[in-house]
mmCIF file of C-alpha atoms in Angstrom:
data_model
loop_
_atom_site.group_PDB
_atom_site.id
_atom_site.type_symbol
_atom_site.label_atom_id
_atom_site.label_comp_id
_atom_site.label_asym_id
_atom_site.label_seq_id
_atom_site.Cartn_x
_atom_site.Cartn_y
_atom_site.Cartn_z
ATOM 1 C CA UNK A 32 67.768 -52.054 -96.026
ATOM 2 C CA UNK A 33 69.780 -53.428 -99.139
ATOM 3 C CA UNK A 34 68.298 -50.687 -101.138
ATOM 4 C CA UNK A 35 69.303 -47.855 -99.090
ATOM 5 C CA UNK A 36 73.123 -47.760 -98.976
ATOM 6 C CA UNK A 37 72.729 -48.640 -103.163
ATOM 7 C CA UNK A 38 70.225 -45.699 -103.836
ATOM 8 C CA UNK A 39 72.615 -43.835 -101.030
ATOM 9 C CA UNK A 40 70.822 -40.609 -100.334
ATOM 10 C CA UNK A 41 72.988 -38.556 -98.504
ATOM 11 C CA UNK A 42 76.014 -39.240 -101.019
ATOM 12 C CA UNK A 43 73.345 -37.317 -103.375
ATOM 13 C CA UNK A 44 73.258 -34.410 -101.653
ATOM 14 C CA UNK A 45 76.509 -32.504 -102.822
ATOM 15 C CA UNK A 46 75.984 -33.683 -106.494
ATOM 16 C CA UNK A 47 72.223 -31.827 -106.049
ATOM 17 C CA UNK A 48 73.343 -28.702 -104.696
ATOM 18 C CA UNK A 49 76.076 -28.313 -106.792
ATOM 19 C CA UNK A 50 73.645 -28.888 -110.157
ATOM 20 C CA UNK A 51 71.100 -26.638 -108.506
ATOM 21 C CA UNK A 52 73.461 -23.995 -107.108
ATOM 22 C CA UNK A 53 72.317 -21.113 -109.403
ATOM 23 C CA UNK A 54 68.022 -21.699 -108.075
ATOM 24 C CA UNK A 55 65.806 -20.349 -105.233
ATOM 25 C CA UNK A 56 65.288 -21.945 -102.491
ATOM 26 C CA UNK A 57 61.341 -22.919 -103.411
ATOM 27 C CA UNK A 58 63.181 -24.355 -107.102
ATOM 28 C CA UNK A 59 65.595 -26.505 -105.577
ATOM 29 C CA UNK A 60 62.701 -28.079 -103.202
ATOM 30 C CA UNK A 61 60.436 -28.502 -106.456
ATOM 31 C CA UNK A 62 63.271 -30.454 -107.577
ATOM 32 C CA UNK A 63 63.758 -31.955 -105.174
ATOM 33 C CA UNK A 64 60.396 -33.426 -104.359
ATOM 34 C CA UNK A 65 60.287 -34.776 -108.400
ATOM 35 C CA UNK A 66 63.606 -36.449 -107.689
ATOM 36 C CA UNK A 67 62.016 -38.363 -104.842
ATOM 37 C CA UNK A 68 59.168 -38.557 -107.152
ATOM 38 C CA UNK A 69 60.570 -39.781 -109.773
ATOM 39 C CA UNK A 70 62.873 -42.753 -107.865
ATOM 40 C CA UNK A 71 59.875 -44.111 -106.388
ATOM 41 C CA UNK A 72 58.162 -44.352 -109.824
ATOM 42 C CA UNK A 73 61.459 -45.964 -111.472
ATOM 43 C CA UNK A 74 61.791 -48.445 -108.426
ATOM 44 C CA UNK A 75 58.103 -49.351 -107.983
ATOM 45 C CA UNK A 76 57.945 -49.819 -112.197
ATOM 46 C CA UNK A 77 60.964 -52.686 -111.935
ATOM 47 C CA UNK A 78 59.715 -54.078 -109.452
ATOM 48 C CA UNK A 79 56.093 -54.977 -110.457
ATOM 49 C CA UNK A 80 57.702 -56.111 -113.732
ATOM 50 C CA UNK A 81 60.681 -57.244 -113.195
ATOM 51 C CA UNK A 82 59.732 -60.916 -113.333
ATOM 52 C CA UNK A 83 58.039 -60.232 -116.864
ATOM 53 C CA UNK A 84 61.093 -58.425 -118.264
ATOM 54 C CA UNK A 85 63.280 -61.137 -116.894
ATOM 55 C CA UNK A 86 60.794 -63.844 -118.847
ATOM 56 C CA UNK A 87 60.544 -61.610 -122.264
ATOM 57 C CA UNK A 88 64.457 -61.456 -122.128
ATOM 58 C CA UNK A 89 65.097 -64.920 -121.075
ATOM 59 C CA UNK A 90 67.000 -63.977 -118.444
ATOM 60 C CA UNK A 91 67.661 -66.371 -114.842
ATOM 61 C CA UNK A 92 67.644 -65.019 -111.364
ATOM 62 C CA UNK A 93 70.717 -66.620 -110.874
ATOM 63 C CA UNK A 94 72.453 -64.689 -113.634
ATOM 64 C CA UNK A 95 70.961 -61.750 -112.630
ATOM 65 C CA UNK A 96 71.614 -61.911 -109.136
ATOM 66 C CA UNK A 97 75.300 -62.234 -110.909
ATOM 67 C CA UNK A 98 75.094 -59.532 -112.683
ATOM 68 C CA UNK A 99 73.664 -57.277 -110.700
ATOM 69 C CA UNK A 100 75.899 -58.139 -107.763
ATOM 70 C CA UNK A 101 79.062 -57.466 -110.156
ATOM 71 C CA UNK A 102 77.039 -53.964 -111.031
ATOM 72 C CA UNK A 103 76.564 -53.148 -107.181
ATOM 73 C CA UNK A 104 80.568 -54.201 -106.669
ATOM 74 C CA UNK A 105 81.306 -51.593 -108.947
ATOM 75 C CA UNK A 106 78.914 -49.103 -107.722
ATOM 76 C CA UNK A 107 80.901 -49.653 -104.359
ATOM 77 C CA UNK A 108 84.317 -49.626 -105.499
ATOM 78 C CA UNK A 109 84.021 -46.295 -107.281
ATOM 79 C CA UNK A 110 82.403 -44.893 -103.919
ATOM 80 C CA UNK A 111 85.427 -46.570 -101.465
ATOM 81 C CA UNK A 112 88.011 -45.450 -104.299
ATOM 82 C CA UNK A 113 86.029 -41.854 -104.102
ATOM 83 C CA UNK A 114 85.251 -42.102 -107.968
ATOM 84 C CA UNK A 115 82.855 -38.919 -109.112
ATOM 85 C CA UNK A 116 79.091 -40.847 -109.694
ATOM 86 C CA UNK A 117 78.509 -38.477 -112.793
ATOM 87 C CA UNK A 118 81.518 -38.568 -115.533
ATOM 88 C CA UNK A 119 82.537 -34.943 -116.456
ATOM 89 C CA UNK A 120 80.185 -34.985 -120.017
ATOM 90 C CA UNK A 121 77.466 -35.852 -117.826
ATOM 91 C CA UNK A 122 77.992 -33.585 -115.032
ATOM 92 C CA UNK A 123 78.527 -30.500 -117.473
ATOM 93 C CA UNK A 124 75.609 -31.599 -119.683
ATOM 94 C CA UNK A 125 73.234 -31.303 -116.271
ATOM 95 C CA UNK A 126 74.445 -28.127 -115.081
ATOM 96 C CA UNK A 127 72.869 -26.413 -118.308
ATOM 97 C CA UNK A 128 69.899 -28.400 -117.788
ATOM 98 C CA UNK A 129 67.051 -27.026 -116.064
ATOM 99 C CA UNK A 130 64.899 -29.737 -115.329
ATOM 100 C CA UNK A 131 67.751 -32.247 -113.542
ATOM 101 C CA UNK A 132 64.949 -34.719 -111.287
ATOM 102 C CA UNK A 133 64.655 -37.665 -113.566
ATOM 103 C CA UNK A 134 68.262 -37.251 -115.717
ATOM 104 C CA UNK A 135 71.045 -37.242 -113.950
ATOM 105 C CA UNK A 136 69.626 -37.181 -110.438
ATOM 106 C CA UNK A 137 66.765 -40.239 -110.464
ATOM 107 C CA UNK A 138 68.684 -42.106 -113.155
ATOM 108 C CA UNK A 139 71.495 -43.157 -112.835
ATOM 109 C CA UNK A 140 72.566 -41.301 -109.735
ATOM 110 C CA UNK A 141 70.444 -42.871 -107.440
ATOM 111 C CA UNK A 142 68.096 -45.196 -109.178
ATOM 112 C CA UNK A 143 70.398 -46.534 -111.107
ATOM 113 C CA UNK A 144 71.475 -50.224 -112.568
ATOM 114 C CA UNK A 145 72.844 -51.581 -109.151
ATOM 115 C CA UNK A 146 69.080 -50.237 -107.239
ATOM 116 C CA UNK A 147 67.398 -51.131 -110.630
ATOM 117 C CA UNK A 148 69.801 -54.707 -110.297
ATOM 118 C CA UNK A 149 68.537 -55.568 -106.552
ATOM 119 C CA UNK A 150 64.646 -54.591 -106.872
ATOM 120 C CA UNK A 151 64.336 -56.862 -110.110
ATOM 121 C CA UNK A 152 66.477 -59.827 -108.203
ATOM 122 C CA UNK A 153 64.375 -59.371 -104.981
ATOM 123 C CA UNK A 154 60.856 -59.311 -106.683
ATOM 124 C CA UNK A 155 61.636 -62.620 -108.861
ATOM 125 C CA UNK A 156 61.794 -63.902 -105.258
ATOM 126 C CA UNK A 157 58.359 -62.905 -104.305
ATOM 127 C CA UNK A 158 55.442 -65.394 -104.173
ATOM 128 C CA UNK A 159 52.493 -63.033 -102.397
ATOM 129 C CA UNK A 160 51.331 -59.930 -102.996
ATOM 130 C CA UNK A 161 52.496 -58.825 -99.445
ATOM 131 C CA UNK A 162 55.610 -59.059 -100.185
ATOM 132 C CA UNK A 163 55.038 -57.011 -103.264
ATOM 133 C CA UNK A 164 53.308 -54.230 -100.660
ATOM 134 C CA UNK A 165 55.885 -54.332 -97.912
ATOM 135 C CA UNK A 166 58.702 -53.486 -100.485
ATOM 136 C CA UNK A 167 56.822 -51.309 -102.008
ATOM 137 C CA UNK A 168 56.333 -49.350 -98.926
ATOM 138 C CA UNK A 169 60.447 -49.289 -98.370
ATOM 139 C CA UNK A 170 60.847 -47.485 -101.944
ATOM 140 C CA UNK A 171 58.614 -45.070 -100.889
ATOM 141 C CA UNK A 172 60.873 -44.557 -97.493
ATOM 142 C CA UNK A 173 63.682 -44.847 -99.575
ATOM 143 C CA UNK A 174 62.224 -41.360 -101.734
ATOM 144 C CA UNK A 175 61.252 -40.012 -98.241
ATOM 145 C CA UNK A 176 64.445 -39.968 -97.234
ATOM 146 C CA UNK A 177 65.640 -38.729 -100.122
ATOM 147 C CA UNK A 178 63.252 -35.796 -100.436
ATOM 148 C CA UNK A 179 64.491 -34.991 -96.462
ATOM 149 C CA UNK A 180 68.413 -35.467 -97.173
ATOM 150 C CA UNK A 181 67.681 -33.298 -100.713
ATOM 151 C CA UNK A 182 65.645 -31.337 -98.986
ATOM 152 C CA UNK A 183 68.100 -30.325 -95.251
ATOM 153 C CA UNK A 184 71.201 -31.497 -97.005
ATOM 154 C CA UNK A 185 72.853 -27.632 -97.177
ATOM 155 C CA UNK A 186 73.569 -28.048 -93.278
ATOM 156 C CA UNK A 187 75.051 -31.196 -93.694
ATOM 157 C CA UNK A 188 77.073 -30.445 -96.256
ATOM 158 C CA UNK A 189 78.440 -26.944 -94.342
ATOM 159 C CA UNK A 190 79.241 -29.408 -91.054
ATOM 160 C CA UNK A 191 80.701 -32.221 -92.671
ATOM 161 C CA UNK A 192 82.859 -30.328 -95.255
ATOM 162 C CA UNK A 193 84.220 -32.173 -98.342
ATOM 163 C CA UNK A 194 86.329 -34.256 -96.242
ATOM 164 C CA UNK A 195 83.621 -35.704 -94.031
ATOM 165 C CA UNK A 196 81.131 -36.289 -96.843
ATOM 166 C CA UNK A 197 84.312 -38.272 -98.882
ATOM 167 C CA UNK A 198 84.382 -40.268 -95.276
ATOM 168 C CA UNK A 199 80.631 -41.251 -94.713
ATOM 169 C CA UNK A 200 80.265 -42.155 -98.735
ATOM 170 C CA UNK A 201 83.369 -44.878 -98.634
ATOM 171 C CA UNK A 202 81.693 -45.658 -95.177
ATOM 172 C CA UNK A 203 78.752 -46.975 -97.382
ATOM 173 C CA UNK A 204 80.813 -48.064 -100.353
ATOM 174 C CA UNK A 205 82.256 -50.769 -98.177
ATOM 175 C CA UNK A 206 78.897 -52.131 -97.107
ATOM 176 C CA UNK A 207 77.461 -51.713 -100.769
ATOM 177 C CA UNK A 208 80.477 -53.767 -101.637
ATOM 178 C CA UNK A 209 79.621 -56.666 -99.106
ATOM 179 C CA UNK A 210 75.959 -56.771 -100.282
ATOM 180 C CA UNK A 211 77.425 -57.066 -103.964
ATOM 181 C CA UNK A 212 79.785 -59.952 -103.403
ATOM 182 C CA UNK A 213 77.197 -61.673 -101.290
ATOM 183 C CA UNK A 214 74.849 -61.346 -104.503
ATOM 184 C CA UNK A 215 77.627 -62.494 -107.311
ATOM 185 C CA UNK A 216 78.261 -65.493 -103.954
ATOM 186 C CA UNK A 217 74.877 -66.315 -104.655
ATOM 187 C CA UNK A 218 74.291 -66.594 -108.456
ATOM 188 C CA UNK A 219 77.263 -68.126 -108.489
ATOM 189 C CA UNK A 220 76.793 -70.797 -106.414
ATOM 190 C CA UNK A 221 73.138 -71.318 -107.855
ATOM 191 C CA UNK A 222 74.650 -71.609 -111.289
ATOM 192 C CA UNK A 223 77.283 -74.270 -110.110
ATOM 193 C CA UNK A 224 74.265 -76.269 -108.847
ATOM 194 C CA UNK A 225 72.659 -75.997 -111.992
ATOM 195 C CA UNK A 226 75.506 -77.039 -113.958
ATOM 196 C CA UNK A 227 76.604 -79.681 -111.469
ATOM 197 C CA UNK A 228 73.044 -81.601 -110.035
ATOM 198 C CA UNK A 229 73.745 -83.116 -106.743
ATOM 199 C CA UNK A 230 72.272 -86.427 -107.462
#
């Protein structure tokens, strides 16, 4: 559930059809299906090693849980201030691209350092496999419902219009945005009591 509004599916949608506007029908669902493909592998990688690359680069949850709230905040605030996700250079370099699933679509569009940010910080938290499994099981939801919104998204976009999609993604901005201050809330306070012992 944190994952989702981060990763943000739907708000992918009119970035994908406009990169894929000049393919066939059976092309765009080919990519598609490797975009899914391709967020699940990204996800399911951090998370198995997250706590390793957090230990090789010395790095504590609680500053990570900082920084990735502060990452997630910004994520947000570009989506409630209806900032483009792709920066011009990027967005003109993937229109002459013909391969577009992992670069820009997986990463950083939707997989990107604030989803990347909150799948490291959850699985440092993890002390059973299970855990592990059930999480791993919502990534693969998460690329599910990707595929699906990537997949049907040409309705959605017709019915909503410009204006309606601009709505719904500063609809999830402003929950992405309460999830990100609730992390940096977090790592913040941990830090303070790390710094400052109750004794």
């Amino acid at each position: 559930m944190a994952l989702f509004p981060i990763a943000n599916p739907i708000g992918a949608v009119p970035v994908f059809y406009t990169l894929t506007a000049t393919e066939t029908s059976s092309q765009r669902h080919q990519q598609a299906l490797q975009t899914a493909t391709n967020v699940v592998l990204v996800l399911a990688v951090f998370l198995v090693a997250g706590r390793w690359i957090l230990e090789f680069f010395g790095i504590s949850l609680q500053v990570l849980r900082l920084a990735g709230g502060l990452l997630v905040a910004h994520t947000a605030w570009e989506m409630v201030t209806v900032r483009q996700r792709l920066t011009p250079s990027e967005k003109d370099e993937a229109m002459e691209k013909e391969d577009i699933s992992f670069t820009p679509m997986a990463v950083p569009l939707i997989s990107g350092p604030g989803a990347i940010g909150v799948v490291t910080s959850l699985s440092i938290s993890f002390n059973h496999w299970v855990e592990y499994l059930e999480s791993l099981v919502g990534i693969v939801l998460i690329g599910i419902s990707l595929y699906l919104c990537l997949v049907l998204g040409e309705p959605l976009i017709k019915r909503l219009g410009r204006n309606g999609v601009g709505a719904l993604n500063r609809v999830f901005g402003f929950f992405i945005l309460a999830i990100g201050v609730r992390f940096i809330a977090d790592g913040s306070i941990s830090l303070l009591k790390e710094a400052f012992p109750v004794k």
